[in-house]
Amino acid sequence: MVLEIVVMVKQVPDSQEVVIDPVTMNLNRSMTRNVTNRADENALEAALQIKDKVPANITIVSMGPPQAETTMIECLARGADRAVLVSDRAFGGADTYPTGLTVASAISKLDHFDIIIAGEESSDSSTGHVGPGVAEFLGIDQITYCSKIEFSDGRVTAERELEDGTEVVQCPTPVLVTMLLGSNFPRMQTLRRKIDATKKGIEVWNLEKLGLQPEWVGVRGSPTIVRRMQSIKERERAKKPVTLEAIPDMVKELYEKNILKVK
Amino acid sequence: MVGLQFAKPVDKPEEYRHVFVYLENGQGRLKRVALEMIGIGRELATKVNEELVGILIGDDISAMAEEAVSYGCDRVLGAQSKDLKDFRTVPYANLVGEFVMSEKPNVFLIPATRNGRDLASRIAVKCQAGVTADCTELDIEKDTRILSARRPTYGESMLAEILCRKHRPQMATARAGIFKVPEKVGGKPSGKIDIKNVKIDKKYLNKKIIEFRKKDRVDLTAADIVVSGGLGLGGPAGFKMLEQLAGEVGGVVGASRPTADLGWISRDHQVGQTGTTVRPKLYVAAGISGKIQHIMGMKGSETIIAINTDPNAEIVKYSDYFINADINKAIPAIIDAVKKYRTELAGGKKTKTPSQ
Ligand SMILES: Cc1cc2nc3c(=O)[nH]c(=O)nc-3n(C[C@H](O)[C@H](O)[C@H](O)COP(=O)(O)OP(=O)(O)OC[C@H]3O[C@@H](n4cnc5c(N)ncnc54)[C@H](O)[C@@H]3O)c2cc1C
Ligand SMILES: Nc1ncnc2c1ncn2[C@@H]1O[C@H](COP(=O)(O)O)[C@@H](O)[C@H]1O
């Protein structure tokens, strides 16, 4: 039996060079380079590591604009078998609810899946809500914030990193897993695979293919709206120069201002 | 299973009332973050003259329910079972979802902890409602009872105000360590507690927790003082010096990412975009250059001391005090000064006895 793994991938603006339009306060997408969300590269690598051990098929599913194709090619070039880009003007401006709905619909259109792997969060919306949303839409269990996953005997064993420790959990498939950013080292793309991927191409699915109503998706299907964007005002700080000799004065001042306290 | 349902606006938003908070259970005690949710929940509820209701799931939860009431919940709705001892997504989400759907809250807050986020969007999907993630400011409009949920975005440089006008409940996850733990209510708390014993169907218990390795992780978010070190420390030994200072002033040690990458200190000390966000009273940045990913995690600190040999380091811009010197001289000098100040105080100047 071949294990069917789905990896959820998002293309995001490169956080290194985010440009914000000073007038609209929106992200200036024309000036930013797009990259694969880094945690999703860890998600793909986790899938590839399972495939290194057991026969598996890896399908990438991404909702995004046509230029997300570059990310899909990249994923194929790293070793994924199939890529589905869910793309339609109607999907634009989606918050986490319709994003989850759209991605879940696409996954439910695949013949079969055993494990869905997502990143812990996307660097541009950083909610971590899309993965669990998809699990709820599909009615399956989930294991979030994993540093490590393994598959054997129809079960996933994973380590979840929580605030106060590591939880080791086991769950039979089907299950959705989210991987932590930096949880593994994503393998390189190979040139050969890249050429193959470009030839093979990717599948593009639109609204009609998913059978969803236009008012359910994108900005129209989003319960939340952004009312305002404000730049967070940086407090101007004193930058008071303190020489080594003046350290006792600084310490005294900190105590007097109650910033340091005598216990 | 909910199926592939769209987010559904409610017909009569006025029927949705009260502020609900999810009380994260730390196995036998409420987590500190649960008290923070009570704190902000209380503010919102008072502003619109509604009740504050806590939802609590777990095993043997009555003591925690009483604790919640003592901190100001008007009501606590609980569900308990031996099978709910550990947090598990599916049974927890089912129970919380049932409470929310039958009680129809106007606002529902969940902490943006890892288990809180694990839960939150599943509840939103069950209720066909929206959820705003990781809020650092929350307010409610008095007449419309619309929640104004604000969250940092674009690398913490902008604050987005997000509304959910037509769907109920208005859900948000709230960042830990931002909202104040309230004072306990005086006298005998009058809140009502309603706990039901539930039986969990085996089919919801597929996920098994086989082990929990508790780590003595530092809780950077709870500390008033964070003494952080970067590559300028030159090696793991540098952190020993910082520990000494932290110990002396009652703080904890933080770190820049590359020091954790190099294994000089464990990852849980890392401050920044991919580490922890802290906003202590005092942040010391020793040998940290101040790259944006680090700044994002600490710029909310009240007072910042930077120690750096490079007078042009980025960190200088973010400092209240800048010590342009070698860490190996500056840190011992601070430790020394702290000790001296204390001995001087103890040694007679009783006129200046500090208040607690
Ligand atoms: C996606 C991404 C996420 C990231 N997330 C984080 C994060 O969460 N947290 C984080 O910290 N970084 C993060 N980084 C890394 C970040 O970009 C910087 O590389 C890092 O913060 C630099 O660490 P540093 O200041 O310790 O080292 P450096 O930049 O090397 O700075 C060392 C400083 O020490 C000073 N110094 C040297 N010797 C001495 C001495 N003897 N006495 C005093 N000063 C001295 C130097 O002048 C210099 O300013 C991230 C990067 C990326 C790309
Ligand atoms: N548009 C999308 N298409 C496919 N997967 C997505 C999309 N948005 C988010 N995800 C997945 O959900 C994870 C969490 O994203 P977020 O909830 O936006 O923080 C990401 O790491 C991706 O794996």
XYZ file of C-alpha atoms and ligand atoms in Angstrom:
695
model
C 0.000 0.000 0.000
C 1.254 3.442 -0.862
C 0.896 6.068 1.811
C -0.771 9.228 0.519
C 0.681 12.380 2.025
C -0.611 15.872 1.364
C 1.595 18.867 2.147
C -0.036 22.290 2.500
C 2.218 25.005 1.179
C 1.847 28.746 0.931
C 3.848 31.256 -1.036
C 4.670 34.312 1.053
C 6.510 37.604 0.595
C 10.148 37.326 1.611
C 10.232 38.624 5.148
C 13.742 39.928 4.596
C 12.527 42.575 2.201
C 8.982 43.432 3.162
C 8.051 46.822 1.767
C 5.072 48.624 3.203
C 3.293 51.217 1.111
C 3.470 54.395 3.188
C 0.095 55.593 1.898
C -2.139 52.550 1.978
C -0.158 50.869 4.763
C -0.564 47.649 2.827
C 2.142 45.299 1.816
C 3.599 46.425 -1.470
C 3.568 43.076 -3.205
C 5.011 44.350 -6.462
C 8.243 45.218 -4.726
C 8.697 42.059 -2.689
C 10.121 38.789 -3.813
C 7.973 35.740 -3.111
C 9.328 32.638 -1.430
C 7.988 29.399 -0.022
C 6.851 29.787 3.578
C 9.803 28.398 5.499
C 7.831 26.253 7.928
C 6.151 24.654 4.891
C 9.572 23.626 3.617
C 9.967 21.838 6.940
C 6.539 20.255 6.396
C 7.623 18.980 2.970
C 10.912 17.692 4.364
C 9.010 15.773 7.070
C 6.911 14.175 4.310
C 10.019 13.331 2.270
C 11.620 11.694 5.311
C 8.585 9.437 5.671
C 8.847 8.643 1.973
C 12.509 7.748 2.429
C 11.316 4.829 4.588
C 7.953 3.691 3.239
C 6.348 3.802 -0.209
C 4.532 7.106 -0.356
C 3.069 9.632 -2.708
C 3.413 13.310 -1.868
C 0.899 15.832 -3.193
C 1.409 19.548 -2.671
C -1.746 21.612 -2.265
C -1.559 25.386 -2.270
C -4.123 28.123 -2.613
C -2.659 31.214 -4.186
C -2.251 33.397 -7.257
C -0.711 32.031 -10.486
C 2.803 33.152 -9.505
C 2.713 30.555 -6.696
C 3.642 28.118 -9.487
C 7.297 28.843 -8.767
C 6.819 27.503 -5.247
C 5.080 24.420 -6.618
C 7.954 23.730 -9.020
C 10.375 24.135 -6.150
C 8.475 21.555 -4.089
C 8.442 19.097 -6.999
C 12.154 19.681 -7.489
C 12.738 18.726 -3.868
C 10.932 15.445 -4.352
C 7.146 15.896 -4.210
C 5.208 13.798 -6.734
C 2.269 15.978 -7.643
C 1.300 19.610 -7.217
C -2.153 21.140 -7.180
C -2.430 24.911 -7.235
C -5.868 26.081 -6.227
C -6.198 29.388 -7.962
C -9.082 31.647 -8.879
C -9.727 35.369 -8.650
C -12.572 34.540 -6.292
C -10.118 33.240 -3.671
C -8.376 36.604 -3.258
C -8.395 38.338 0.109
C -9.322 35.243 2.100
C -8.891 35.163 5.880
C -8.165 31.869 7.644
C -11.744 30.542 7.459
C -12.220 30.458 3.677
C -8.542 29.566 3.208
C -9.104 26.447 5.307
C -12.369 25.748 3.509
C -10.787 26.057 0.075
C -7.733 23.960 0.904
C -9.909 21.322 2.621
C -12.210 21.174 -0.424
C -9.225 20.604 -2.686
C -7.882 17.853 -0.416
C -11.276 16.180 -0.324
C -11.210 16.056 -4.122
C -8.064 13.879 -4.058
C -8.712 10.131 -4.256
C -7.339 9.445 -0.838
C -5.120 10.874 1.893
C -3.540 9.413 5.009
C -1.445 12.241 6.427
C -1.744 15.981 5.827
C 1.276 18.033 6.829
C 1.224 21.820 7.174
C 3.639 24.373 8.573
C 3.092 25.697 12.124
C 2.242 29.101 10.687
C 2.780 31.310 7.681
C 5.263 34.146 8.014
C 2.867 36.745 6.602
C -0.347 36.017 8.493
C 1.201 33.987 11.332
C -2.020 32.647 12.759
C -1.385 28.907 12.737
C -5.129 28.579 12.241
C -5.302 27.227 8.699
C -3.949 23.741 9.493
C -6.354 22.975 12.388
C -9.190 24.559 10.372
C -8.565 22.100 7.552
C -8.555 19.204 10.055
C -11.917 20.361 11.425
C -13.455 20.754 7.944
C -12.311 17.228 7.097
C -13.285 15.837 10.505
C -9.892 14.360 11.327
C -7.561 14.454 14.297
C -4.490 16.685 14.434
C -1.056 16.950 16.037
C 0.247 20.530 16.051
C 3.655 22.111 16.744
C 5.719 18.998 16.009
C 9.500 18.909 16.119
C 9.606 15.303 14.949
C 7.251 12.837 13.291
C 7.473 9.187 12.349
C 5.095 6.823 10.643
C 4.722 3.090 11.220
C 1.904 0.539 11.456
C -0.732 2.994 10.347
C 0.126 5.447 13.111
C 1.972 8.709 13.401
C 4.182 9.158 16.437
C 5.142 12.766 17.040
C 6.819 15.074 19.491
C 4.897 18.278 20.209
C 6.799 21.182 21.708
C 4.690 22.968 24.306
C 5.528 25.917 26.529
C 6.479 23.673 29.438
C 7.795 20.548 27.806
C 7.632 17.959 25.069
C 4.578 15.787 24.578
C 4.992 12.489 22.774
C 1.767 11.487 21.060
C 0.528 8.732 18.835
C -2.399 8.899 16.473
C -3.708 6.589 13.769
C -4.159 8.001 10.277
C -5.877 9.962 8.850
C -4.333 12.832 10.776
C -3.144 16.385 10.146
C 0.270 17.353 11.503
C 1.854 20.799 11.700
C 5.624 21.121 11.724
C 7.645 23.715 13.586
C 9.802 26.180 11.694
C 13.361 24.855 11.732
C 12.354 21.349 12.832
C 14.519 19.750 10.122
C 16.900 20.610 7.291
C 15.035 20.798 3.970
C 16.884 18.945 1.229
C 18.089 20.670 -1.896
C 16.266 20.797 -5.172
C 17.956 18.767 -7.874
C 18.352 20.155 -11.339
C 17.058 16.952 -12.877
C 13.903 17.027 -10.828
C 13.495 20.662 -11.606
C 13.567 19.984 -15.328
C 11.125 17.083 -14.859
C 8.861 19.266 -12.753
C 8.783 22.002 -15.308
C 7.896 19.464 -17.985
C 5.318 17.665 -15.903
C 3.741 20.938 -14.905
C 1.296 21.492 -12.139
C -2.445 21.137 -11.971
C -4.431 24.300 -11.513
C -7.889 23.959 -9.981
C -10.418 26.755 -9.983
C -13.585 27.534 -8.048
C -15.767 25.515 -10.387
C -13.592 22.434 -10.041
C -13.984 22.611 -6.254
C -17.734 23.118 -6.518
C -17.759 25.972 -4.016
C -19.969 29.065 -4.205
C -18.182 32.358 -4.932
C -19.646 33.963 -1.804
C -18.142 31.237 0.394
C -14.540 31.975 -0.513
C -12.035 34.815 -0.726
C -12.825 38.171 0.733
C -16.589 37.590 0.481
C -16.399 34.416 2.527
C -14.186 35.978 5.224
C -15.845 36.745 8.550
C -13.078 39.101 9.656
C -12.190 42.427 8.099
C -9.233 44.704 8.663
C -10.600 48.065 9.741
C -7.326 49.870 10.240
C -3.603 49.495 9.972
C -1.482 51.639 12.185
C 2.238 51.717 12.307
C 3.371 50.874 15.787
C 5.064 54.003 16.976
C 8.549 53.411 18.100
C 9.089 55.133 21.371
C 12.063 57.439 21.072
C 14.542 56.167 23.635
C 17.152 58.149 25.548
C 20.231 56.136 24.426
C 21.973 57.631 27.429
C 25.695 56.877 27.193
C 27.010 55.214 30.341
C 30.730 54.778 30.905
C 32.086 51.925 32.990
C 32.758 54.403 35.791
C 29.164 55.640 35.681
C 27.621 52.183 36.081
C 27.007 52.612 39.847
C 25.025 55.793 39.082
C 22.949 53.972 36.493
C 22.255 51.133 38.933
C 21.243 53.644 41.614
C 18.890 55.331 39.183
C 17.329 51.982 38.234
C 16.650 51.246 41.908
C 15.230 54.684 42.506
C 12.914 54.342 39.529
C 11.807 50.989 40.921
C 12.975 49.217 37.765
C 15.312 47.207 39.956
C 13.862 46.194 43.297
C 15.375 45.209 46.590
C 13.735 41.897 47.443
C -17.770 16.293 11.470
C -18.866 19.706 10.312
C -18.252 19.199 6.613
C -17.294 21.862 4.144
C -19.422 24.675 5.470
C -18.960 28.346 4.795
C -18.728 31.046 7.458
C -22.292 31.972 8.208
C -23.396 35.414 9.348
C -25.933 35.244 12.168
C -29.443 36.648 11.747
C -29.807 38.174 15.177
C -26.478 39.257 16.650
C -28.344 40.844 19.579
C -29.202 37.340 20.803
C -25.538 36.642 21.387
C -24.505 37.844 24.808
C -21.718 37.823 27.357
C -17.976 37.476 27.252
C -16.642 33.939 27.423
C -13.051 32.936 28.088
C -11.384 29.560 27.741
C -9.607 28.649 30.965
C -6.454 26.759 30.088
C -5.927 24.016 32.558
C -2.422 23.328 33.783
C -3.371 19.966 35.297
C -4.787 20.780 38.660
C -4.174 24.531 38.541
C -5.291 27.249 36.212
C -2.457 28.426 34.018
C -1.338 31.983 34.551
C -2.618 32.724 31.067
C -6.124 31.649 32.152
C -6.018 34.401 34.772
C -4.875 36.851 32.096
C -7.951 35.888 30.038
C -10.138 36.506 33.096
C -8.476 39.902 33.486
C -9.131 41.151 29.956
C -12.486 39.336 29.766
C -13.628 41.142 32.899
C -12.719 44.539 31.414
C -14.690 43.837 28.245
C -17.707 42.403 30.101
C -17.867 45.337 32.501
C -17.732 47.829 29.663
C -20.867 46.391 28.038
C -22.481 45.354 31.292
C -22.465 41.644 30.603
C -21.354 38.512 32.397
C -17.901 36.993 32.284
C -18.161 33.234 31.795
C -15.253 30.782 31.941
C -15.174 27.468 30.098
C -13.112 24.790 31.791
C -12.419 21.256 30.567
C -10.399 18.595 32.370
C -10.355 15.967 35.052
C -11.316 16.890 38.611
C -11.740 20.568 37.905
C -13.773 21.932 40.825
C -10.803 23.546 42.601
C -9.830 25.308 39.368
C -13.417 26.447 38.848
C -13.373 28.000 42.310
C -10.097 29.684 41.561
C -11.647 31.157 38.400
C -14.601 32.479 40.360
C -12.279 33.978 42.959
C -10.552 35.930 40.178
C -13.825 37.313 38.880
C -15.747 34.898 36.656
C -19.503 35.319 37.083
C -20.019 31.786 35.907
C -17.871 28.779 35.168
C -19.123 26.072 32.820
C -17.132 22.894 33.189
C -16.975 19.404 31.768
C -14.908 16.726 33.472
C -13.899 13.141 32.900
C -10.883 10.925 33.552
C -10.428 10.898 29.768
C -10.017 14.672 29.748
C -6.994 14.733 32.030
C -4.681 15.666 29.153
C -5.526 18.232 26.528
C -6.614 16.408 23.404
C -7.908 18.349 20.448
C -10.969 16.401 19.403
C -12.784 15.788 22.719
C -11.846 19.265 24.019
C -12.995 20.973 20.833
C -16.255 19.010 20.853
C -17.073 20.036 24.430
C -16.037 23.663 24.061
C -17.968 23.782 20.790
C -21.105 22.449 22.496
C -20.880 25.042 25.274
C -20.378 27.853 22.802
C -23.145 26.779 20.462
C -25.707 26.350 23.210
C -24.723 29.434 25.231
C -24.270 31.826 22.295
C -21.597 34.204 23.581
C -20.999 37.551 21.913
C -17.253 37.338 22.521
C -15.071 34.272 23.058
C -11.398 34.593 24.008
C -8.847 31.802 23.929
C -5.189 32.204 24.900
C -2.801 32.153 21.943
C -0.749 29.402 23.559
C 0.092 26.330 21.530
C -2.846 24.295 22.856
C -5.073 27.374 22.694
C -4.334 27.878 19.017
C -4.678 24.152 18.422
C -8.248 24.521 19.679
C -9.330 27.975 18.502
C -9.748 27.632 14.775
C -11.546 24.307 15.175
C -14.111 26.029 17.380
C -14.431 28.858 14.863
C -15.101 26.357 12.080
C -17.655 24.506 14.222
C -19.464 27.779 14.880
C -18.989 28.993 11.268
C -17.480 32.110 12.802
C -14.323 34.186 12.481
C -11.296 34.284 14.753
C -8.538 36.872 15.025
C -5.194 35.393 15.988
C -2.647 36.472 18.544
C -4.168 39.755 19.724
C -2.221 42.113 21.933
C -4.990 44.676 22.425
C -8.696 44.039 22.835
C -11.536 46.488 23.240
C -15.276 46.474 22.757
C -17.561 49.188 21.408
C -20.108 50.045 24.023
C -23.246 50.409 21.934
C -22.606 47.924 19.121
C -20.783 45.344 21.278
C -18.363 44.876 18.381
C -15.006 43.518 19.461
C -11.991 45.466 18.293
C -9.202 42.907 18.087
C -5.739 44.275 17.428
C -2.686 42.303 16.502
C 0.820 43.123 15.398
C 1.608 42.282 11.829
C 4.348 42.731 9.211
C 7.064 41.799 11.620
C 5.513 43.641 14.569
C 5.893 46.941 12.762
C 2.156 47.504 12.259
C -0.903 47.012 14.361
C -3.964 45.720 12.499
C -7.401 46.349 13.924
C -9.690 43.502 12.964
C -13.459 43.321 13.299
C -15.953 40.594 12.811
C -19.261 42.353 12.336
C -21.675 39.699 11.188
C -20.563 36.418 12.704
C -20.902 35.217 16.290
C -19.225 34.611 18.582
C -16.549 37.169 17.879
C -13.506 35.041 18.615
C -9.925 36.014 19.296
C -6.825 34.340 20.575
C -4.914 36.581 22.961
C -1.152 36.563 23.339
C 0.225 35.312 26.659
C 2.055 37.728 28.922
C 0.298 40.861 27.663
C -2.910 41.124 29.656
C -2.850 41.698 33.398
C -3.676 39.066 35.972
C -6.555 40.633 37.943
C -6.713 41.080 41.694
C -8.753 38.451 43.491
C -12.263 39.662 44.255
C -12.713 40.531 47.897
C -15.107 38.703 50.226
C -16.899 35.554 49.274
C -17.037 35.201 45.504
C -20.584 34.957 44.221
C -19.908 33.330 40.858
C -21.841 30.217 39.904
C -20.128 26.972 39.054
C -21.760 24.419 36.824
C -19.707 21.293 36.208
C -20.994 18.266 34.382
C -19.477 14.814 34.377
C -19.214 13.607 30.826
C -18.480 10.333 29.152
C -16.199 10.512 26.144
C -16.883 8.224 23.216
C -13.817 6.058 22.506
C -13.825 7.149 18.874
C -12.723 10.629 19.970
C -9.771 9.257 21.909
C -7.630 8.033 19.041
C -4.790 10.331 19.913
C -2.786 8.929 22.820
C -0.334 10.870 24.895
C 2.400 8.427 25.680
C 4.854 10.623 27.461
C 5.346 14.160 28.694
C 8.872 15.313 29.205
C 8.603 18.342 31.381
C 11.339 20.801 30.704
C 12.380 23.323 33.178
C 11.951 25.864 30.490
C 12.479 29.396 31.485
C 9.295 31.365 31.328
C 10.661 34.460 29.645
C 7.213 36.044 29.342
C 6.570 36.059 33.080
C 9.887 37.669 34.054
C 10.241 41.323 35.053
C 13.897 41.329 34.125
C 15.513 39.581 31.157
C 19.306 39.591 30.794
C 20.095 38.515 27.236
C 23.339 37.683 25.532
C 24.414 37.441 21.911
C 27.400 36.349 19.898
C 29.397 39.116 21.582
C 29.611 36.854 24.629
C 32.208 34.868 22.711
C 31.161 31.470 24.035
C 28.965 29.518 26.441
C 30.970 30.747 29.439
C 29.607 34.235 28.837
C 26.152 33.021 29.783
C 27.464 32.035 33.220
C 28.204 35.684 33.822
C 24.719 36.671 32.692
C 23.175 34.022 34.938
C 25.024 35.548 37.835
C 23.618 38.988 37.059
C 20.132 37.584 36.503
C 20.345 35.763 39.822
C 21.481 38.929 41.560
C 18.554 41.042 40.303
C 15.873 38.361 40.175
C 15.697 37.991 36.412
C 16.040 35.285 33.800
C 18.538 34.798 30.987
C 17.587 35.397 27.347
C 19.562 34.885 24.176
C 19.887 35.818 20.520
C 19.221 33.114 17.987
C 22.738 32.305 16.835
C 23.852 31.611 20.402
C 21.110 28.980 20.625
C 22.032 27.677 17.156
C 25.584 27.191 18.412
C 24.337 25.387 21.501
C 25.738 27.934 23.948
C 22.321 27.929 25.606
C 19.064 26.051 25.083
C 16.522 27.215 22.500
C 13.862 28.120 25.073
C 15.950 31.160 26.053
C 15.764 32.650 22.568
C 14.132 36.034 22.206
C 12.830 37.250 18.854
C 10.735 36.539 15.825
C 11.342 32.819 15.958
C 11.763 32.760 19.712
C 9.764 34.359 22.487
C 8.363 37.878 22.571
C 9.123 39.536 25.885
C 8.165 42.877 27.370
C 9.812 42.984 30.774
C 10.440 46.035 32.955
C 14.136 45.752 32.190
C 15.881 44.149 29.220
C 19.636 43.915 29.057
C 21.097 43.226 25.591
C 24.712 42.196 26.031
C 26.710 41.657 22.837
C 23.606 41.666 20.668
C 23.796 43.659 17.438
C 20.064 44.394 17.229
C 18.980 42.782 13.970
C 15.296 43.272 13.255
C 14.357 39.660 14.069
C 15.761 40.123 17.568
C 14.318 43.610 18.027
C 10.822 42.324 17.205
C 10.937 40.120 20.265
C 12.033 42.715 22.826
C 11.273 46.254 21.707
C 8.191 46.401 23.923
C 10.417 46.283 27.026
C 10.024 49.199 29.389
C 13.693 49.956 29.864
C 16.502 48.642 27.689
C 20.213 48.606 28.495
C 22.520 47.823 25.577
C 26.100 46.764 26.087
C 28.167 46.709 22.932
C 31.705 47.485 21.819
C 30.340 48.857 18.550
C 28.914 52.376 18.991
C 27.097 52.020 15.655
C 25.304 48.762 16.459
C 21.567 48.842 15.634
C 20.719 48.025 19.235
C 21.871 51.496 20.346
C 18.779 53.040 18.723
C 16.574 50.930 20.940
C 18.406 51.569 24.185
C 17.588 53.777 27.146
C 21.107 53.277 28.466
C 24.028 52.453 26.236
C 27.226 51.097 27.701
C 29.854 51.269 24.984
C 32.222 48.743 26.519
C 33.339 45.136 26.604
C 30.783 42.837 28.226
C 33.519 41.235 30.289
C 34.037 44.542 32.038
C 30.504 45.917 31.997
C 28.614 42.925 33.419
C 30.918 42.429 36.438
C 30.707 46.182 37.026
C 26.902 46.018 37.106
C 26.927 43.014 39.450
C 29.329 44.892 41.677
C 27.221 48.039 41.692
C 24.050 46.092 42.499
C 25.730 44.404 45.447
C 27.167 47.673 46.739
C 23.859 49.480 46.438
C 22.162 46.776 48.478
C 24.784 46.637 51.200
C 24.690 50.399 51.506
C 20.931 50.282 51.915
C 21.133 47.515 54.483
C 23.940 49.299 56.249
C 22.002 51.920 58.081
C 20.345 54.372 55.701
C 17.045 53.365 57.193
C 15.379 56.535 56.029
C 15.259 55.055 52.543
C 13.769 51.663 53.299
C 12.329 50.620 49.993
C 8.723 49.617 49.843
C 7.988 46.158 48.486
C 13.880 34.102 9.496
C 14.837 34.551 10.569
C 14.411 34.524 11.888
C 15.279 34.960 12.897
N 14.840 34.936 14.186
C 15.646 35.415 15.158
C 15.207 35.447 16.526
O 14.094 35.018 16.871
N 16.033 35.957 17.455
C 17.281 36.436 17.151
O 17.968 36.889 18.059
N 17.722 36.381 15.892
C 16.944 35.880 14.899
N 17.430 35.833 13.624
C 18.863 36.155 13.392
C 19.137 37.644 13.292
O 18.950 38.053 11.956
C 20.580 37.945 13.696
O 21.436 37.148 12.916
C 20.872 37.677 15.165
O 19.911 38.286 15.997
C 22.240 38.206 15.504
O 22.624 37.736 16.759
P 23.676 38.514 17.666
O 23.201 39.900 17.849
O 23.884 37.674 18.867
O 24.994 38.401 16.790
P 25.795 39.528 15.939
O 24.891 40.151 14.940
O 27.010 38.843 15.457
O 26.136 40.609 17.009
C 27.099 40.469 18.003
C 27.312 41.839 18.625
O 28.186 41.722 19.747
C 29.072 42.849 19.765
N 30.254 42.414 20.518
C 31.234 41.566 20.103
N 32.112 41.366 21.090
C 31.708 42.104 22.155
C 32.195 42.314 23.468
N 33.280 41.678 23.930
N 31.538 43.162 24.292
C 30.409 43.792 23.845
N 29.897 43.617 22.622
C 30.530 42.781 21.785
C 29.287 43.166 18.311
O 29.650 44.535 18.178
C 27.935 42.882 17.699
O 27.103 44.023 17.677
C 16.588 35.404 12.590
C 16.988 35.422 11.254
C 16.133 35.004 10.263
C 16.615 35.065 8.834
N -3.123 29.579 0.974
C -2.669 28.439 1.511
N -2.540 27.325 0.765
C -2.079 26.167 1.291
N -1.709 26.049 2.575
C -1.811 27.122 3.362
C -2.304 28.375 2.906
N -2.286 29.267 3.918
C -1.793 28.596 4.975
N -1.509 27.313 4.667
C -0.935 26.265 5.522
O -1.313 26.530 6.864
C -0.171 26.786 7.670
C -0.516 27.839 8.706
O -0.745 29.089 8.077
P -1.406 30.333 8.832
O -2.652 29.830 9.485
O -1.638 31.313 7.747
O -0.406 30.796 9.858
C 0.924 27.170 6.695
O 2.206 26.883 7.225
C 0.583 26.301 5.486
O 1.051 24.979 5.667
